[in-house]
């Protein structure tokens, strides 16, 4: 799957907020009925240079996020 869109992030102990854009790519595999395995990666582009409490350079802060998960489906599908 492919996803993307706008969002917001709280930083400095949620005293400040910044808008961000995120996009990512993932794969979900169903090895058995009612169970799925998911792996994904995304990039988050923020509109501030203060996330790490240091303002330096010419670009705003950004970060990557990767995940691996196991999901169980309970009930009828």
Coordinates of C-alpha atoms in Angstrom, one line a residue:
X1 CA 0.0 0.0 0.0
X2 CA 1.0 3.6 -0.5
X3 CA -0.2 6.5 1.6
X4 CA 0.4 10.2 2.3
X5 CA -1.2 13.3 3.6
X6 CA -1.0 16.2 6.1
X7 CA -0.6 15.9 9.9
X8 CA 0.6 17.6 13.0
X9 CA 3.2 16.8 15.6
X10 CA 3.6 18.0 19.2
X11 CA 7.1 18.7 20.4
X12 CA 8.9 20.2 23.5
X13 CA 6.7 18.1 25.8
X14 CA 3.6 19.0 23.6
X15 CA 3.9 22.7 24.4
X16 CA 4.4 23.4 20.7
X17 CA 2.9 22.0 17.6
X18 CA 4.0 21.9 13.9
X19 CA 2.3 20.9 10.7
X20 CA 3.9 18.1 8.6
X21 CA 3.5 16.2 5.4
X22 CA 4.0 12.4 5.4
X23 CA 4.2 9.7 2.8
X24 CA 5.0 6.1 3.0
X25 CA 5.0 2.6 1.5
X26 CA 4.0 -0.6 3.1
X27 CA 3.2 -4.3 2.6
X28 CA 0.7 -6.4 4.4
X29 CA 0.8 -10.2 4.1
X30 CA -1.9 -12.7 5.4
X31 CA -0.1 -15.9 6.3
X32 CA -3.3 -17.4 7.9
X33 CA -6.9 -16.5 8.2
X34 CA -7.4 -13.7 10.8
X35 CA -3.7 -12.9 11.0
X36 CA -1.6 -10.4 9.1
X37 CA 2.0 -9.3 9.1
X38 CA 2.8 -5.7 8.2
X39 CA 6.0 -3.8 7.3
X40 CA 6.2 -0.2 6.4
X41 CA 8.4 2.9 6.0
X42 CA 7.5 6.6 5.9
X43 CA 9.1 10.0 5.7
X44 CA 7.8 13.0 7.7
X45 CA 8.6 16.5 6.5
X46 CA 7.9 19.2 9.1
X47 CA 7.5 22.9 8.7
X48 CA 9.8 23.8 11.6
X49 CA 13.5 23.5 12.4
X50 CA 12.9 23.3 16.2
X51 CA 12.0 19.6 16.7
X52 CA 15.4 18.8 18.0
X53 CA 15.8 22.0 20.0
X54 CA 18.5 23.2 17.6
X55 CA 18.0 25.7 14.8
X56 CA 20.8 25.2 12.3
X57 CA 21.3 24.6 8.6
X58 CA 19.1 25.6 5.7
X59 CA 16.4 22.9 5.9
X60 CA 13.5 22.1 8.3
X61 CA 13.6 19.0 10.4
X62 CA 12.4 15.7 9.0
X63 CA 12.4 12.1 10.2
X64 CA 11.9 8.6 9.0
X65 CA 9.7 6.0 10.7
X66 CA 9.8 2.2 10.1
X67 CA 7.6 -0.5 11.5
X68 CA 6.9 -4.2 11.7
X69 CA 3.7 -5.5 13.1
X70 CA 1.5 -8.5 13.7
X71 CA -2.2 -8.0 13.6
X72 CA -5.0 -10.3 14.7
X73 CA -8.6 -10.0 13.4
X74 CA -11.3 -11.0 15.9
X75 CA -14.9 -11.7 14.9
X76 CA -16.5 -12.3 11.6
X77 CA -15.2 -10.8 8.4

